[in-house]
Amino acid sequence: MLIDAHCHLDFAAFDTDREIVIKRAQAAGVCHFIVPATTRECWQGVLALGQRIDVSVCLGLHPYFMDSHEPDDVAALGEVLAAHPGVVGIGECGVDARFPETLEAQWALFDAQLKLAKQRRLPVVVHCVQANDQVAKRLRQLALPAGGLIHGFAGSPEQAQAFLDLGFMLGLGGALTYPRAKRLHRAVAALPDNGFVLETDSPDMPLKGCQGERNEPSQVARVCQAVASLRGEASATIAAQSTANVRALFQPAAL
Ligand SMILES: [Zn+2]
């Protein structure tokens, strides 16, 4: 049994064939999906998806969409979370240093969501690009009670360890299917069994051989195989470890 621990099934990219995409994932052994939200506008759509027995959802404000966010969005997030106790985490939130023009605002928004996560004792789903050390530092200062997930992790073994020391797990996805990702391969090989989950970030982060194509949750089976070969384990073992880790992190009611 596989879980896609991070996929954007609510995105418009899936509007025409969402059920087919889910069926294809099921045929590949994927039986649960964690769907994080990216903007206030999409919270209702994500919550609606969360009505499915095989979908668990997180709500947050993504740093990639700074133009979409309003000053009262974090307060609204607190209210929506209070009204929906089934939401399993806060996210997707974080920092993306590829966009320096909004970096200061990104940090303020991230910080506000981290504080909300601390208050509500929920795990956070963190998008962290070219900011691993700064994000680890901030997480260390805040000491979140329920930890979280560094999704789409692509850092070094040392950066991985820094997040693990904070009680965070690492989301492993398509990036590790590329032969040039040597540093990431070393990090993956060295992770403890309880330190990672498998994910796709669909429709983004295409795997090797699928560049330029829409990614989808069925591909988590290939991510699982790649992790298994890096760690010298059977795919079934990696799938079972990831599933146990998703349960421990998000405690989804339906799993
Ligand atoms: Zn994402």
PDB file of C-alpha atoms and ligand atoms in Angstrom:
ATOM      1  CA  MET A   1       0.000   0.000   0.000  1.00  0.00           C
ATOM      2  CA  LEU A   2       1.320   3.392  -1.054  1.00  0.00           C
ATOM      3  CA  ILE A   3       0.348   6.898  -0.009  1.00  0.00           C
ATOM      4  CA  ASP A   4       1.085  10.039  -1.987  1.00  0.00           C
ATOM      5  CA  ALA A   5       1.959  12.269   0.972  1.00  0.00           C
ATOM      6  CA  HIS A   6       1.870  15.483  -1.074  1.00  0.00           C
ATOM      7  CA  CYS A   7      -0.165  16.019  -4.228  1.00  0.00           C
ATOM      8  CA  HIS A   8      -2.282  18.895  -5.521  1.00  0.00           C
ATOM      9  CA  LEU A   9      -5.255  16.920  -6.772  1.00  0.00           C
ATOM     10  CA  ASP A  10      -7.407  20.055  -6.494  1.00  0.00           C
ATOM     11  CA  PHE A  11      -5.414  21.907  -9.186  1.00  0.00           C
ATOM     12  CA  ALA A  12      -7.123  22.783 -12.470  1.00  0.00           C
ATOM     13  CA  ALA A  13      -4.624  20.496 -14.223  1.00  0.00           C
ATOM     14  CA  PHE A  14      -6.804  17.609 -13.011  1.00  0.00           C
ATOM     15  CA  ASP A  15     -10.223  19.152 -13.681  1.00  0.00           C
ATOM     16  CA  THR A  16     -10.949  17.141 -16.796  1.00  0.00           C
ATOM     17  CA  ASP A  17      -9.841  13.688 -15.593  1.00  0.00           C
ATOM     18  CA  ARG A  18      -9.461  13.714 -11.780  1.00  0.00           C
ATOM     19  CA  GLU A  19     -11.303  10.403 -11.299  1.00  0.00           C
ATOM     20  CA  ILE A  20      -9.220   8.705 -13.990  1.00  0.00           C
ATOM     21  CA  VAL A  21      -6.022   9.992 -12.383  1.00  0.00           C
ATOM     22  CA  ILE A  22      -7.142   8.621  -9.001  1.00  0.00           C
ATOM     23  CA  LYS A  23      -8.068   5.266 -10.566  1.00  0.00           C
ATOM     24  CA  ARG A  24      -4.663   5.081 -12.262  1.00  0.00           C
ATOM     25  CA  ALA A  25      -3.014   5.753  -8.901  1.00  0.00           C
ATOM     26  CA  GLN A  26      -5.113   3.040  -7.245  1.00  0.00           C
ATOM     27  CA  ALA A  27      -4.067   0.602  -9.984  1.00  0.00           C
ATOM     28  CA  ALA A  28      -0.438   1.436  -9.096  1.00  0.00           C
ATOM     29  CA  GLY A  29      -1.132   0.638  -5.421  1.00  0.00           C
ATOM     30  CA  VAL A  30      -1.701   4.203  -4.172  1.00  0.00           C
ATOM     31  CA  CYS A  31      -4.677   4.187  -1.843  1.00  0.00           C
ATOM     32  CA  HIS A  32      -4.447   7.472   0.058  1.00  0.00           C
ATOM     33  CA  PHE A  33      -3.612  11.056  -0.868  1.00  0.00           C
ATOM     34  CA  ILE A  34      -2.565  14.000   1.306  1.00  0.00           C
ATOM     35  CA  VAL A  35      -3.670  17.184  -0.464  1.00  0.00           C
ATOM     36  CA  PRO A  36      -2.313  20.534   0.787  1.00  0.00           C
ATOM     37  CA  ALA A  37      -3.934  23.827  -0.187  1.00  0.00           C
ATOM     38  CA  THR A  38      -2.029  26.768  -1.637  1.00  0.00           C
ATOM     39  CA  THR A  39      -4.326  29.828  -1.462  1.00  0.00           C
ATOM     40  CA  ARG A  40      -7.417  30.897   0.487  1.00  0.00           C
ATOM     41  CA  GLU A  41      -9.376  30.713  -2.743  1.00  0.00           C
ATOM     42  CA  CYS A  42      -8.793  26.967  -3.024  1.00  0.00           C
ATOM     43  CA  TRP A  43      -9.512  25.987   0.600  1.00  0.00           C
ATOM     44  CA  GLN A  44     -13.150  25.099  -0.108  1.00  0.00           C
ATOM     45  CA  GLY A  45     -12.189  22.937  -3.093  1.00  0.00           C
ATOM     46  CA  VAL A  46      -9.569  21.130  -1.026  1.00  0.00           C
ATOM     47  CA  LEU A  47     -12.016  20.644   1.855  1.00  0.00           C
ATOM     48  CA  ALA A  48     -14.514  19.212  -0.643  1.00  0.00           C
ATOM     49  CA  LEU A  49     -11.873  16.715  -1.857  1.00  0.00           C
ATOM     50  CA  GLY A  50     -11.253  15.847   1.790  1.00  0.00           C
ATOM     51  CA  GLN A  51     -14.788  14.458   1.966  1.00  0.00           C
ATOM     52  CA  ARG A  52     -13.410  11.433   0.115  1.00  0.00           C
ATOM     53  CA  ILE A  53     -12.385   8.584   2.404  1.00  0.00           C
ATOM     54  CA  ASP A  54      -9.033   8.279   0.585  1.00  0.00           C
ATOM     55  CA  VAL A  55      -8.065  11.969   0.814  1.00  0.00           C
ATOM     56  CA  SER A  56      -6.722  13.885   3.826  1.00  0.00           C
ATOM     57  CA  VAL A  57      -6.184  17.624   3.551  1.00  0.00           C
ATOM     58  CA  CYS A  58      -4.009  20.436   4.869  1.00  0.00           C
ATOM     59  CA  LEU A  59      -4.835  24.138   4.575  1.00  0.00           C
ATOM     60  CA  GLY A  60      -2.308  26.903   4.114  1.00  0.00           C
ATOM     61  CA  LEU A  61      -0.883  29.784   2.110  1.00  0.00           C
ATOM     62  CA  HIS A  62       1.910  28.952  -0.342  1.00  0.00           C
ATOM     63  CA  PRO A  63       4.869  31.344  -0.831  1.00  0.00           C
ATOM     64  CA  TYR A  64       4.682  30.909  -4.600  1.00  0.00           C
ATOM     65  CA  PHE A  65       1.362  32.779  -4.720  1.00  0.00           C
ATOM     66  CA  MET A  66       2.202  35.954  -2.787  1.00  0.00           C
ATOM     67  CA  ASP A  67       0.083  38.055  -5.163  1.00  0.00           C
ATOM     68  CA  SER A  68      -3.023  36.075  -4.193  1.00  0.00           C
ATOM     69  CA  HIS A  69      -2.725  36.450  -0.419  1.00  0.00           C
ATOM     70  CA  GLU A  70      -4.530  39.142   1.606  1.00  0.00           C
ATOM     71  CA  PRO A  71      -3.537  40.527   5.030  1.00  0.00           C
ATOM     72  CA  ASP A  72      -6.411  38.790   6.823  1.00  0.00           C
ATOM     73  CA  ASP A  73      -5.799  35.350   5.273  1.00  0.00           C
ATOM     74  CA  VAL A  74      -3.961  33.910   8.277  1.00  0.00           C
ATOM     75  CA  ALA A  75      -6.758  34.987  10.645  1.00  0.00           C
ATOM     76  CA  ALA A  76      -9.226  33.376   8.223  1.00  0.00           C
ATOM     77  CA  LEU A  77      -7.079  30.230   8.193  1.00  0.00           C
ATOM     78  CA  GLY A  78      -7.339  30.016  11.979  1.00  0.00           C
ATOM     79  CA  GLU A  79     -11.126  30.246  11.762  1.00  0.00           C
ATOM     80  CA  VAL A  80     -11.431  27.636   9.008  1.00  0.00           C
ATOM     81  CA  LEU A  81      -9.159  25.247  10.924  1.00  0.00           C
ATOM     82  CA  ALA A  82     -11.249  25.675  14.062  1.00  0.00           C
ATOM     83  CA  ALA A  83     -14.367  24.840  12.041  1.00  0.00           C
ATOM     84  CA  HIS A  84     -12.791  21.772  10.373  1.00  0.00           C
ATOM     85  CA  PRO A  85     -11.059  19.594  12.967  1.00  0.00           C
ATOM     86  CA  GLY A  86     -10.481  16.878  10.340  1.00  0.00           C
ATOM     87  CA  VAL A  87      -7.797  18.970   8.609  1.00  0.00           C
ATOM     88  CA  VAL A  88      -4.526  17.099   9.263  1.00  0.00           C
ATOM     89  CA  GLY A  89      -1.985  19.913   8.949  1.00  0.00           C
ATOM     90  CA  ILE A  90      -1.106  23.488   8.017  1.00  0.00           C
ATOM     91  CA  GLY A  91       0.322  23.964   4.551  1.00  0.00           C
ATOM     92  CA  GLU A  92       1.527  24.283   2.077  1.00  0.00           C
ATOM     93  CA  CYS A  93       3.549  27.128   3.537  1.00  0.00           C
ATOM     94  CA  GLY A  94       7.198  28.073   3.465  1.00  0.00           C
ATOM     95  CA  VAL A  95       9.926  30.054   1.770  1.00  0.00           C
ATOM     96  CA  ASP A  96      11.133  30.055  -1.826  1.00  0.00           C
ATOM     97  CA  ALA A  97      14.353  32.034  -2.191  1.00  0.00           C
ATOM     98  CA  ARG A  98      14.133  31.937  -5.999  1.00  0.00           C
ATOM     99  CA  PHE A  99      11.824  34.942  -5.572  1.00  0.00           C
ATOM    100  CA  PRO A 100      13.877  37.492  -3.612  1.00  0.00           C
ATOM    101  CA  GLU A 101      11.468  40.352  -4.381  1.00  0.00           C
ATOM    102  CA  THR A 102       8.827  38.799  -2.107  1.00  0.00           C
ATOM    103  CA  LEU A 103      11.148  37.120   0.391  1.00  0.00           C
ATOM    104  CA  GLU A 104      10.406  39.429   3.301  1.00  0.00           C
ATOM    105  CA  ALA A 105       6.656  39.005   2.858  1.00  0.00           C
ATOM    106  CA  GLN A 106       7.108  35.245   2.430  1.00  0.00           C
ATOM    107  CA  TRP A 107       8.881  35.003   5.776  1.00  0.00           C
ATOM    108  CA  ALA A 108       6.174  37.028   7.538  1.00  0.00           C
ATOM    109  CA  LEU A 109       3.454  34.796   6.087  1.00  0.00           C
ATOM    110  CA  PHE A 110       5.387  31.609   6.909  1.00  0.00           C
ATOM    111  CA  ASP A 111       6.038  32.753  10.458  1.00  0.00           C
ATOM    112  CA  ALA A 112       2.375  33.535  11.052  1.00  0.00           C
ATOM    113  CA  GLN A 113       1.416  30.045   9.873  1.00  0.00           C
ATOM    114  CA  LEU A 114       4.099  28.420  12.029  1.00  0.00           C
ATOM    115  CA  LYS A 115       2.701  30.223  15.056  1.00  0.00           C
ATOM    116  CA  LEU A 116      -0.775  29.004  14.159  1.00  0.00           C
ATOM    117  CA  ALA A 117       0.594  25.445  13.873  1.00  0.00           C
ATOM    118  CA  LYS A 118       2.143  25.771  17.312  1.00  0.00           C
ATOM    119  CA  GLN A 119      -1.075  27.103  18.779  1.00  0.00           C
ATOM    120  CA  ARG A 120      -3.237  24.378  17.214  1.00  0.00           C
ATOM    121  CA  ARG A 121      -0.633  21.605  17.686  1.00  0.00           C
ATOM    122  CA  LEU A 122      -0.812  20.681  13.999  1.00  0.00           C
ATOM    123  CA  PRO A 123       2.062  19.520  11.769  1.00  0.00           C
ATOM    124  CA  VAL A 124       3.211  21.916   9.036  1.00  0.00           C
ATOM    125  CA  VAL A 125       3.853  21.089   5.387  1.00  0.00           C
ATOM    126  CA  VAL A 126       6.842  23.165   4.356  1.00  0.00           C
ATOM    127  CA  HIS A 127       7.851  24.255   0.866  1.00  0.00           C
ATOM    128  CA  CYS A 128      11.503  25.157   1.241  1.00  0.00           C
ATOM    129  CA  VAL A 129      13.592  26.113  -1.791  1.00  0.00           C
ATOM    130  CA  GLN A 130      17.152  27.359  -1.428  1.00  0.00           C
ATOM    131  CA  ALA A 131      16.422  28.172   2.207  1.00  0.00           C
ATOM    132  CA  ASN A 132      17.003  24.905   4.113  1.00  0.00           C
ATOM    133  CA  ASP A 133      19.411  26.352   6.690  1.00  0.00           C
ATOM    134  CA  GLN A 134      17.334  29.463   7.425  1.00  0.00           C
ATOM    135  CA  VAL A 135      14.115  27.451   7.690  1.00  0.00           C
ATOM    136  CA  ALA A 136      15.743  24.891  10.019  1.00  0.00           C
ATOM    137  CA  LYS A 137      16.953  27.770  12.192  1.00  0.00           C
ATOM    138  CA  ARG A 138      13.471  29.266  12.450  1.00  0.00           C
ATOM    139  CA  LEU A 139      11.884  25.872  13.174  1.00  0.00           C
ATOM    140  CA  ARG A 140      14.456  25.311  15.924  1.00  0.00           C
ATOM    141  CA  GLN A 141      13.492  28.627  17.544  1.00  0.00           C
ATOM    142  CA  LEU A 142       9.779  27.830  17.452  1.00  0.00           C
ATOM    143  CA  ALA A 143       9.954  24.145  18.537  1.00  0.00           C
ATOM    144  CA  LEU A 144       6.633  23.086  16.976  1.00  0.00           C
ATOM    145  CA  PRO A 145       4.931  20.391  19.064  1.00  0.00           C
ATOM    146  CA  ALA A 146       3.648  18.329  16.095  1.00  0.00           C
ATOM    147  CA  GLY A 147       6.657  18.744  13.771  1.00  0.00           C
ATOM    148  CA  GLY A 148       5.968  18.565  10.088  1.00  0.00           C
ATOM    149  CA  LEU A 149       7.087  17.655   6.618  1.00  0.00           C
ATOM    150  CA  ILE A 150       9.809  19.265   4.516  1.00  0.00           C
ATOM    151  CA  HIS A 151       8.183  18.384   1.253  1.00  0.00           C
ATOM    152  CA  GLY A 152      10.149  17.779  -1.956  1.00  0.00           C
ATOM    153  CA  PHE A 153      13.378  17.643   0.014  1.00  0.00           C
ATOM    154  CA  ALA A 154      16.432  18.188  -2.167  1.00  0.00           C
ATOM    155  CA  GLY A 155      19.203  19.067   0.279  1.00  0.00           C
ATOM    156  CA  SER A 156      22.346  17.543   1.704  1.00  0.00           C
ATOM    157  CA  PRO A 157      22.710  14.765   4.314  1.00  0.00           C
ATOM    158  CA  GLU A 158      23.588  17.453   6.888  1.00  0.00           C
ATOM    159  CA  GLN A 159      20.484  19.505   6.086  1.00  0.00           C
ATOM    160  CA  ALA A 160      18.378  16.338   6.286  1.00  0.00           C
ATOM    161  CA  GLN A 161      19.793  15.609   9.723  1.00  0.00           C
ATOM    162  CA  ALA A 162      19.053  19.150  10.913  1.00  0.00           C
ATOM    163  CA  PHE A 163      15.364  18.697  10.032  1.00  0.00           C
ATOM    164  CA  LEU A 164      15.223  15.200  11.543  1.00  0.00           C
ATOM    165  CA  ASP A 165      16.685  16.575  14.780  1.00  0.00           C
ATOM    166  CA  LEU A 166      13.717  18.959  14.901  1.00  0.00           C
ATOM    167  CA  GLY A 167      11.253  16.070  14.642  1.00  0.00           C
ATOM    168  CA  PHE A 168      10.497  16.762  10.982  1.00  0.00           C
ATOM    169  CA  MET A 169      10.161  14.219   8.201  1.00  0.00           C
ATOM    170  CA  LEU A 170      11.418  14.606   4.668  1.00  0.00           C
ATOM    171  CA  GLY A 171       9.168  14.281   1.625  1.00  0.00           C
ATOM    172  CA  LEU A 172      10.918  12.324  -1.131  1.00  0.00           C
ATOM    173  CA  GLY A 173       9.738  12.837  -4.691  1.00  0.00           C
ATOM    174  CA  GLY A 174      10.702  13.014  -8.333  1.00  0.00           C
ATOM    175  CA  ALA A 175      13.947  14.949  -7.755  1.00  0.00           C
ATOM    176  CA  LEU A 176      15.723  11.799  -6.606  1.00  0.00           C
ATOM    177  CA  THR A 177      15.002   9.962  -9.878  1.00  0.00           C
ATOM    178  CA  TYR A 178      17.617  12.114 -11.625  1.00  0.00           C
ATOM    179  CA  PRO A 179      21.099  10.524 -11.767  1.00  0.00           C
ATOM    180  CA  ARG A 180      22.788  13.909 -11.232  1.00  0.00           C
ATOM    181  CA  ALA A 181      21.170  14.332  -7.784  1.00  0.00           C
ATOM    182  CA  LYS A 182      24.146  12.686  -6.043  1.00  0.00           C
ATOM    183  CA  ARG A 183      24.005  14.758  -2.882  1.00  0.00           C
ATOM    184  CA  LEU A 184      20.296  13.985  -2.448  1.00  0.00           C
ATOM    185  CA  HIS A 185      20.978  10.290  -3.092  1.00  0.00           C
ATOM    186  CA  ARG A 186      23.466  10.270  -0.223  1.00  0.00           C
ATOM    187  CA  ALA A 187      20.926  11.980   2.032  1.00  0.00           C
ATOM    188  CA  VAL A 188      18.207   9.450   1.138  1.00  0.00           C
ATOM    189  CA  ALA A 189      20.501   6.481   1.724  1.00  0.00           C
ATOM    190  CA  ALA A 190      21.380   7.782   5.202  1.00  0.00           C
ATOM    191  CA  LEU A 191      17.840   8.574   6.442  1.00  0.00           C
ATOM    192  CA  PRO A 192      16.439   6.589   9.351  1.00  0.00           C
ATOM    193  CA  ASP A 193      13.426   4.371   8.581  1.00  0.00           C
ATOM    194  CA  ASN A 194      11.118   6.797  10.388  1.00  0.00           C
ATOM    195  CA  GLY A 195      12.430   9.927   8.658  1.00  0.00           C
ATOM    196  CA  PHE A 196      10.731  10.045   5.259  1.00  0.00           C
ATOM    197  CA  VAL A 197       7.489   9.864   3.329  1.00  0.00           C
ATOM    198  CA  LEU A 198       6.929   9.335  -0.404  1.00  0.00           C
ATOM    199  CA  GLU A 199       5.255  12.021  -2.495  1.00  0.00           C
ATOM    200  CA  THR A 200       4.841  13.367  -6.021  1.00  0.00           C
ATOM    201  CA  ASP A 201       3.861  17.069  -5.675  1.00  0.00           C
ATOM    202  CA  SER A 202       1.612  16.396  -8.672  1.00  0.00           C
ATOM    203  CA  PRO A 203       1.047  18.037 -11.099  1.00  0.00           C
ATOM    204  CA  ASP A 204       4.564  19.448 -10.535  1.00  0.00           C
ATOM    205  CA  MET A 205       8.000  17.849 -10.076  1.00  0.00           C
ATOM    206  CA  PRO A 206       7.985  15.386 -13.011  1.00  0.00           C
ATOM    207  CA  LEU A 207      10.185  12.319 -12.692  1.00  0.00           C
ATOM    208  CA  LYS A 208      13.107  11.555 -14.975  1.00  0.00           C
ATOM    209  CA  GLY A 209      11.819  10.717 -18.441  1.00  0.00           C
ATOM    210  CA  CYS A 210       8.633  12.745 -17.910  1.00  0.00           C
ATOM    211  CA  GLN A 211      10.051  16.270 -18.058  1.00  0.00           C
ATOM    212  CA  GLY A 212       7.514  18.769 -19.360  1.00  0.00           C
ATOM    213  CA  GLU A 213       4.604  16.422 -18.616  1.00  0.00           C
ATOM    214  CA  ARG A 214       1.942  16.663 -15.917  1.00  0.00           C
ATOM    215  CA  ASN A 215       2.988  14.596 -12.916  1.00  0.00           C
ATOM    216  CA  GLU A 216       0.388  12.427 -11.187  1.00  0.00           C
ATOM    217  CA  PRO A 217       0.064  10.360  -7.990  1.00  0.00           C
ATOM    218  CA  SER A 218       0.477   6.963  -9.718  1.00  0.00           C
ATOM    219  CA  GLN A 219       4.151   7.960 -10.067  1.00  0.00           C
ATOM    220  CA  VAL A 220       4.680   7.592  -6.332  1.00  0.00           C
ATOM    221  CA  ALA A 221       5.212   3.897  -7.154  1.00  0.00           C
ATOM    222  CA  ARG A 222       8.283   4.861  -9.198  1.00  0.00           C
ATOM    223  CA  VAL A 223       9.489   7.164  -6.422  1.00  0.00           C
ATOM    224  CA  CYS A 224       9.150   4.206  -4.055  1.00  0.00           C
ATOM    225  CA  GLN A 225      11.252   1.979  -6.337  1.00  0.00           C
ATOM    226  CA  ALA A 226      13.937   4.669  -6.618  1.00  0.00           C
ATOM    227  CA  VAL A 227      14.091   5.114  -2.831  1.00  0.00           C
ATOM    228  CA  ALA A 228      14.218   1.332  -2.399  1.00  0.00           C
ATOM    229  CA  SER A 229      17.180   0.996  -4.740  1.00  0.00           C
ATOM    230  CA  LEU A 230      19.037   3.896  -3.043  1.00  0.00           C
ATOM    231  CA  ARG A 231      18.498   2.294   0.374  1.00  0.00           C
ATOM    232  CA  GLY A 232      19.088  -1.310  -0.734  1.00  0.00           C
ATOM    233  CA  GLU A 233      15.654  -2.389   0.446  1.00  0.00           C
ATOM    234  CA  ALA A 234      12.556  -3.945  -1.104  1.00  0.00           C
ATOM    235  CA  SER A 235       9.919  -1.551  -2.466  1.00  0.00           C
ATOM    236  CA  ALA A 236       7.328  -3.135  -0.153  1.00  0.00           C
ATOM    237  CA  THR A 237       9.495  -2.282   2.858  1.00  0.00           C
ATOM    238  CA  ILE A 238       9.858   1.352   1.774  1.00  0.00           C
ATOM    239  CA  ALA A 239       6.108   1.617   1.085  1.00  0.00           C
ATOM    240  CA  ALA A 240       5.298   0.227   4.543  1.00  0.00           C
ATOM    241  CA  GLN A 241       7.747   2.593   6.244  1.00  0.00           C
ATOM    242  CA  SER A 242       6.371   5.615   4.390  1.00  0.00           C
ATOM    243  CA  THR A 243       2.796   4.643   5.266  1.00  0.00           C
ATOM    244  CA  ALA A 244       3.664   4.243   8.943  1.00  0.00           C
ATOM    245  CA  ASN A 245       5.405   7.629   8.858  1.00  0.00           C
ATOM    246  CA  VAL A 246       2.410   9.355   7.230  1.00  0.00           C
ATOM    247  CA  ARG A 247       0.213   7.896   9.973  1.00  0.00           C
ATOM    248  CA  ALA A 248       2.574   9.083  12.702  1.00  0.00           C
ATOM    249  CA  LEU A 249       2.906  12.579  11.257  1.00  0.00           C
ATOM    250  CA  PHE A 250      -0.609  13.467  10.132  1.00  0.00           C
ATOM    251  CA  GLN A 251      -2.698  10.941  12.102  1.00  0.00           C
ATOM    252  CA  PRO A 252      -5.369  10.947   9.363  1.00  0.00           C
ATOM    253  CA  ALA A 253      -8.670   9.607  10.651  1.00  0.00           C
ATOM    254  CA  ALA A 254      -9.252   7.548   7.519  1.00  0.00           C
ATOM    255  CA  LEU A 255      -6.029   5.527   7.723  1.00  0.00           C
TER     256      LEU A 255
HETATM  257 ZN    ZN B   1       3.251  21.268  -3.290  1.00  0.00          ZN
END
